[in-house]
mmCIF file of C-alpha atoms in Angstrom:
data_model
loop_
_atom_site.group_PDB
_atom_site.id
_atom_site.type_symbol
_atom_site.label_atom_id
_atom_site.label_comp_id
_atom_site.label_asym_id
_atom_site.label_seq_id
_atom_site.Cartn_x
_atom_site.Cartn_y
_atom_site.Cartn_z
ATOM 1 C CA LYS A 1 15.902 3.695 8.030
ATOM 2 C CA GLN A 2 14.729 0.844 5.795
ATOM 3 C CA GLU A 3 14.672 1.079 2.211
ATOM 4 C CA VAL A 4 13.025 -1.265 -0.380
ATOM 5 C CA THR A 5 14.310 -1.569 -3.830
ATOM 6 C CA GLN A 6 12.591 -3.420 -6.533
ATOM 7 C CA ILE A 7 14.418 -4.697 -9.626
ATOM 8 C CA PRO A 8 13.476 -4.428 -12.587
ATOM 9 C CA ALA A 9 11.426 -1.487 -12.685
ATOM 10 C CA ALA A 10 9.749 -2.617 -15.983
ATOM 11 C CA LEU A 11 9.465 -5.816 -17.575
ATOM 12 C CA SER A 12 8.087 -7.182 -20.931
ATOM 13 C CA VAL A 13 7.500 -11.027 -21.647
ATOM 14 C CA PRO A 14 5.708 -12.959 -24.109
ATOM 15 C CA GLU A 15 2.677 -15.143 -22.770
ATOM 16 C CA GLY A 16 3.754 -18.260 -21.075
ATOM 17 C CA GLU A 17 7.104 -17.386 -19.739
ATOM 18 C CA ASN A 18 8.262 -18.108 -16.205
ATOM 19 C CA LEU A 19 9.395 -14.879 -14.565
ATOM 20 C CA VAL A 20 11.098 -13.599 -11.256
ATOM 21 C CA LEU A 21 10.547 -10.233 -9.658
ATOM 22 C CA ASN A 22 13.024 -9.075 -7.165
ATOM 23 C CA CYS A 23 12.644 -7.163 -3.990
ATOM 24 C CA SER A 24 15.610 -6.002 -1.610
ATOM 25 C CA PHE A 25 15.382 -4.532 1.667
ATOM 26 C CA THR A 26 18.182 -2.929 3.891
ATOM 27 C CA ASP A 27 17.248 -3.887 7.394
ATOM 28 C CA SER A 28 16.540 -7.500 7.938
ATOM 29 C CA ALA A 29 14.549 -6.973 11.195
ATOM 30 C CA ILE A 30 10.951 -7.455 9.640
ATOM 31 C CA TYR A 31 7.830 -8.927 10.961
ATOM 32 C CA ASN A 32 6.742 -9.948 7.500
ATOM 33 C CA LEU A 33 6.941 -9.305 3.761
ATOM 34 C CA GLN A 34 3.833 -8.805 1.663
ATOM 35 C CA TRP A 35 3.528 -8.596 -2.340
ATOM 36 C CA PHE A 36 0.870 -6.457 -3.795
ATOM 37 C CA ARG A 37 -0.787 -6.229 -7.383
ATOM 38 C CA GLN A 38 -1.955 -2.789 -8.307
ATOM 39 C CA ASP A 39 -3.705 -2.347 -11.814
ATOM 40 C CA PRO A 40 -3.567 1.143 -13.426
ATOM 41 C CA GLY A 41 -5.291 3.901 -11.252
ATOM 42 C CA LYS A 42 -6.633 1.120 -8.796
ATOM 43 C CA GLY A 43 -5.807 0.233 -5.325
ATOM 44 C CA LEU A 44 -3.706 -2.802 -4.183
ATOM 45 C CA THR A 45 -4.795 -6.123 -4.110
ATOM 46 C CA SER A 46 -2.698 -8.457 -1.741
ATOM 47 C CA LEU A 47 -1.001 -11.588 -3.428
ATOM 48 C CA LEU A 48 1.278 -13.280 -0.717
ATOM 49 C CA LEU A 49 2.242 -12.532 2.771
ATOM 50 C CA ILE A 50 5.338 -14.476 4.223
ATOM 51 C CA GLN A 51 5.904 -14.073 7.901
ATOM 52 C CA SER A 52 9.347 -13.679 9.186
ATOM 53 C CA SER A 53 9.837 -17.311 10.435
ATOM 54 C CA GLN A 54 8.614 -18.398 6.808
ATOM 55 C CA ARG A 55 10.731 -19.206 3.768
ATOM 56 C CA GLU A 56 8.055 -18.949 1.264
ATOM 57 C CA GLN A 57 4.394 -18.681 0.295
ATOM 58 C CA THR A 58 2.511 -20.072 -2.717
ATOM 59 C CA SER A 59 -0.846 -19.213 -4.350
ATOM 60 C CA GLY A 60 -1.602 -20.728 -7.575
ATOM 61 C CA ARG A 61 0.720 -19.676 -10.272
ATOM 62 C CA LEU A 62 2.566 -17.682 -7.682
ATOM 63 C CA ASN A 63 5.469 -18.299 -5.339
ATOM 64 C CA ALA A 64 7.136 -15.923 -3.047
ATOM 65 C CA SER A 65 10.390 -16.472 -1.145
ATOM 66 C CA LEU A 66 11.980 -14.609 1.563
ATOM 67 C CA ASP A 67 15.835 -14.599 2.890
ATOM 68 C CA LYS A 68 15.991 -12.411 5.697
ATOM 69 C CA SER A 69 19.491 -12.558 6.350
ATOM 70 C CA SER A 70 20.431 -11.539 2.880
ATOM 71 C CA GLY A 71 17.442 -8.876 2.903
ATOM 72 C CA ARG A 72 15.873 -10.370 -0.261
ATOM 73 C CA SER A 73 12.553 -11.719 -1.692
ATOM 74 C CA THR A 74 11.491 -12.995 -4.897
ATOM 75 C CA LEU A 75 8.022 -13.477 -6.667
ATOM 76 C CA TYR A 76 8.154 -16.176 -9.138
ATOM 77 C CA ILE A 77 5.291 -16.144 -11.697
ATOM 78 C CA ALA A 78 4.849 -19.471 -13.450
ATOM 79 C CA ALA A 79 3.257 -19.570 -17.243
ATOM 80 C CA SER A 80 2.661 -15.721 -17.382
ATOM 81 C CA GLN A 81 -0.634 -14.468 -18.985
ATOM 82 C CA PRO A 82 -1.745 -11.186 -20.433
ATOM 83 C CA GLY A 83 -4.065 -10.864 -17.322
ATOM 84 C CA ASP A 84 -1.039 -10.700 -15.285
ATOM 85 C CA SER A 85 -0.137 -7.487 -16.702
ATOM 86 C CA ALA A 86 0.133 -4.752 -13.816
ATOM 87 C CA THR A 87 2.279 -3.385 -11.298
ATOM 88 C CA TYR A 88 3.902 -5.407 -8.690
ATOM 89 C CA LEU A 89 4.649 -4.081 -5.454
ATOM 90 C CA CYS A 90 6.769 -5.377 -2.551
ATOM 91 C CA ALA A 91 6.366 -4.133 1.313
ATOM 92 C CA VAL A 92 8.131 -4.701 4.437
ATOM 93 C CA ASP A 93 6.443 -4.559 7.810
ATOM 94 C CA GLN A 94 9.235 -3.635 10.178
ATOM 95 C CA ALA A 95 7.968 -2.551 13.503
ATOM 96 C CA GLY A 96 4.279 -3.404 13.253
ATOM 97 C CA THR A 97 3.178 0.109 12.540
ATOM 98 C CA ALA A 98 3.512 0.593 8.990
ATOM 99 C CA LEU A 99 4.452 -0.777 5.406
ATOM 100 C CA ILE A 100 7.552 0.249 3.741
ATOM 101 C CA PHE A 101 7.182 0.030 -0.056
ATOM 102 C CA GLY A 102 9.265 -0.211 -2.970
ATOM 103 C CA LYS A 103 8.530 1.757 -6.192
ATOM 104 C CA GLY A 104 7.223 -1.505 -8.024
ATOM 105 C CA THR A 105 7.776 -3.625 -11.183
ATOM 106 C CA THR A 106 5.502 -2.807 -14.069
ATOM 107 C CA LEU A 107 5.037 -6.259 -15.910
ATOM 108 C CA SER A 108 3.682 -6.511 -19.469
ATOM 109 C CA VAL A 109 2.683 -9.807 -20.888
ATOM 110 C CA SER A 110 2.062 -9.755 -24.528
ATOM 111 C CA SER A 111 -0.325 -12.451 -26.181
ATOM 112 C CA ASP B 1 -17.406 -8.490 4.587
ATOM 113 C CA THR B 2 -17.052 -5.995 1.650
ATOM 114 C CA GLY B 3 -13.455 -5.047 2.041
ATOM 115 C CA VAL B 4 -12.188 -1.752 2.362
ATOM 116 C CA SER B 5 -14.363 1.058 0.875
ATOM 117 C CA GLN B 6 -13.122 4.525 -0.116
ATOM 118 C CA ASN B 7 -15.265 7.580 -1.092
ATOM 119 C CA PRO B 8 -15.027 9.445 -3.420
ATOM 120 C CA ARG B 9 -13.184 7.571 -5.797
ATOM 121 C CA HIS B 10 -12.196 10.700 -7.835
ATOM 122 C CA LYS B 11 -11.902 14.171 -6.672
ATOM 123 C CA ILE B 12 -10.817 17.263 -8.647
ATOM 124 C CA THR B 13 -10.539 20.551 -6.704
ATOM 125 C CA LYS B 14 -9.051 23.942 -7.050
ATOM 126 C CA ARG B 15 -6.141 24.909 -5.394
ATOM 127 C CA GLY B 16 -6.851 26.450 -1.819
ATOM 128 C CA GLN B 17 -10.130 24.392 -1.292
ATOM 129 C CA ASN B 18 -10.544 22.027 1.435
ATOM 130 C CA VAL B 19 -11.388 18.359 0.734
ATOM 131 C CA THR B 20 -12.564 15.429 2.796
ATOM 132 C CA PHE B 21 -11.973 11.713 1.999
ATOM 133 C CA ARG B 22 -13.915 8.658 3.561
ATOM 134 C CA CYS B 23 -12.537 5.240 4.493
ATOM 135 C CA ASP B 24 -14.666 2.492 5.852
ATOM 136 C CA PRO B 25 -12.437 -0.366 6.806
ATOM 137 C CA ILE B 26 -13.350 -4.236 7.481
ATOM 138 C CA SER B 27 -15.664 -4.007 10.256
ATOM 139 C CA GLU B 28 -13.504 -6.424 12.615
ATOM 140 C CA HIS B 29 -10.300 -4.509 11.924
ATOM 141 C CA ASN B 30 -8.987 -2.474 14.604
ATOM 142 C CA ARG B 31 -5.998 -1.042 12.707
ATOM 143 C CA LEU B 32 -6.588 1.877 9.976
ATOM 144 C CA TYR B 33 -3.812 3.153 8.004
ATOM 145 C CA TRP B 34 -3.739 5.921 5.409
ATOM 146 C CA TYR B 35 -1.033 6.114 2.604
ATOM 147 C CA ARG B 36 -0.287 8.424 -0.323
ATOM 148 C CA GLN B 37 0.959 7.372 -3.638
ATOM 149 C CA THR B 38 2.382 9.718 -6.416
ATOM 150 C CA LEU B 39 2.899 8.434 -10.072
ATOM 151 C CA GLY B 40 5.583 5.959 -10.267
ATOM 152 C CA GLN B 41 6.339 5.529 -6.620
ATOM 153 C CA GLY B 42 5.255 2.954 -4.151
ATOM 154 C CA PRO B 43 2.509 4.049 -1.499
ATOM 155 C CA GLU B 44 4.033 6.165 1.434
ATOM 156 C CA PHE B 45 2.822 5.982 5.180
ATOM 157 C CA LEU B 46 0.781 9.062 6.347
ATOM 158 C CA THR B 47 -0.756 8.057 9.560
ATOM 159 C CA TYR B 48 -2.487 5.163 11.446
ATOM 160 C CA PHE B 49 -5.322 4.346 14.043
ATOM 161 C CA GLN B 50 -5.586 1.729 16.628
ATOM 162 C CA ASN B 51 -9.506 2.054 17.209
ATOM 163 C CA GLU B 52 -10.241 5.580 17.632
ATOM 164 C CA ALA B 53 -6.605 6.397 18.891
ATOM 165 C CA GLN B 54 -4.273 8.138 16.365
ATOM 166 C CA LEU B 55 -0.880 6.327 16.953
ATOM 167 C CA GLU B 56 1.615 7.837 14.453
ATOM 168 C CA LYS B 57 1.775 10.381 11.930
ATOM 169 C CA SER B 58 4.447 10.967 9.195
ATOM 170 C CA ARG B 59 6.401 13.850 8.709
ATOM 171 C CA LEU B 60 4.626 14.041 5.263
ATOM 172 C CA LEU B 61 1.574 14.846 7.340
ATOM 173 C CA SER B 62 1.701 18.559 7.455
ATOM 174 C CA ASP B 63 -0.292 20.747 9.497
ATOM 175 C CA ARG B 64 -2.788 21.146 6.732
ATOM 176 C CA PHE B 65 -3.791 17.466 6.916
ATOM 177 C CA SER B 66 -5.876 15.857 9.779
ATOM 178 C CA ALA B 67 -7.317 12.467 10.230
ATOM 179 C CA GLU B 68 -10.171 11.110 12.567
ATOM 180 C CA ARG B 69 -11.620 7.895 13.281
ATOM 181 C CA PRO B 70 -14.468 8.671 15.752
ATOM 182 C CA LYS B 71 -15.820 5.681 17.536
ATOM 183 C CA GLY B 72 -12.937 3.431 16.108
ATOM 184 C CA SER B 73 -15.145 2.999 13.017
ATOM 185 C CA PHE B 74 -14.931 4.989 9.640
ATOM 186 C CA SER B 75 -12.006 7.374 9.120
ATOM 187 C CA THR B 76 -11.872 10.702 7.265
ATOM 188 C CA LEU B 77 -8.710 12.297 6.022
ATOM 189 C CA GLU B 78 -9.157 16.345 5.353
ATOM 190 C CA ILE B 79 -6.830 18.403 3.385
ATOM 191 C CA GLN B 80 -7.133 21.971 4.108
ATOM 192 C CA ARG B 81 -5.915 24.894 1.518
ATOM 193 C CA THR B 82 -4.820 22.046 -1.034
ATOM 194 C CA GLU B 83 -1.872 22.686 -3.289
ATOM 195 C CA GLN B 84 -0.763 21.148 -6.493
ATOM 196 C CA GLY B 85 1.504 18.865 -4.760
ATOM 197 C CA ASP B 86 -1.113 17.278 -2.834
ATOM 198 C CA SER B 87 -2.172 15.573 -6.160
ATOM 199 C CA ALA B 88 -1.915 11.912 -5.826
ATOM 200 C CA MET B 89 -3.772 8.553 -4.874
ATOM 201 C CA TYR B 90 -4.657 8.305 -1.240
ATOM 202 C CA LEU B 91 -5.225 4.911 0.092
ATOM 203 C CA CYS B 92 -6.672 3.641 3.056
ATOM 204 C CA ALA B 93 -5.841 -0.086 4.535
ATOM 205 C CA SER B 94 -6.900 -2.025 7.646
ATOM 206 C CA ILE B 95 -5.549 -4.850 9.673
ATOM 207 C CA ASP B 96 -7.009 -6.992 12.558
ATOM 208 C CA GLY B 97 -3.962 -5.902 14.676
ATOM 209 C CA THR B 98 -2.417 -9.198 13.887
ATOM 210 C CA PRO B 99 0.420 -9.832 11.131
ATOM 211 C CA TYR B 100 -1.923 -11.321 8.758
ATOM 212 C CA GLY B 101 -1.810 -8.893 5.947
ATOM 213 C CA TYR B 102 -3.100 -5.414 4.801
ATOM 214 C CA THR B 103 -6.176 -5.118 3.267
ATOM 215 C CA PHE B 104 -6.102 -1.897 0.995
ATOM 216 C CA GLY B 105 -9.268 0.077 -0.602
ATOM 217 C CA SER B 106 -9.470 1.359 -4.048
ATOM 218 C CA GLY B 107 -8.253 4.749 -3.081
ATOM 219 C CA THR B 108 -9.209 8.164 -3.728
ATOM 220 C CA ARG B 109 -7.246 10.243 -6.627
ATOM 221 C CA LEU B 110 -7.157 13.594 -5.815
ATOM 222 C CA THR B 111 -6.375 16.365 -8.686
ATOM 223 C CA VAL B 112 -5.770 19.885 -7.425
ATOM 224 C CA VAL B 113 -5.956 22.261 -10.411
#
């Protein structure tokens, strides 16, 4: 059974810092991995999608990497801003039928 | 393309009542998913449709839950005889059948009192 773990559960940083959020999964047979952002009480916003054949994806200040063989993905946020404060969720699409999510990392960026 | 729309945004109901939620996916997306999220947890899969066919249901979907997607367009999720444990955010997502990523709605927050 696929399990997705996100570390750390919570992170507080001052504005301007570069930071890394970690995601690990137990079964490397995945179709793709997706990172989402969730603001309190809101739905999910897709940030980056990495296909199983890809190693990384970039969007603005965000860079996500994928190492299928080791079952790991990282989300790198450069020059963090208070507006980046949210919960970041990692999800794997294993069989093309449903996403399996981690519990998320709650990020707080102080000005 | 206005994204995935969910209604209502919030629902407060008394235990034992029935509730129904609606999801309008992106029009060209043929797959539609329902997830449930409780506080501090990631979303958990409930069920999904390929056009109008319901192809998979999670063990989380007890017999009090039913979902439909008539004509392969919008979908409804009904919970009968609600219990306090049903309190959660119910999220809908759609994709176009290829692994290009899921688009989620803003969710319906259910509170059972």
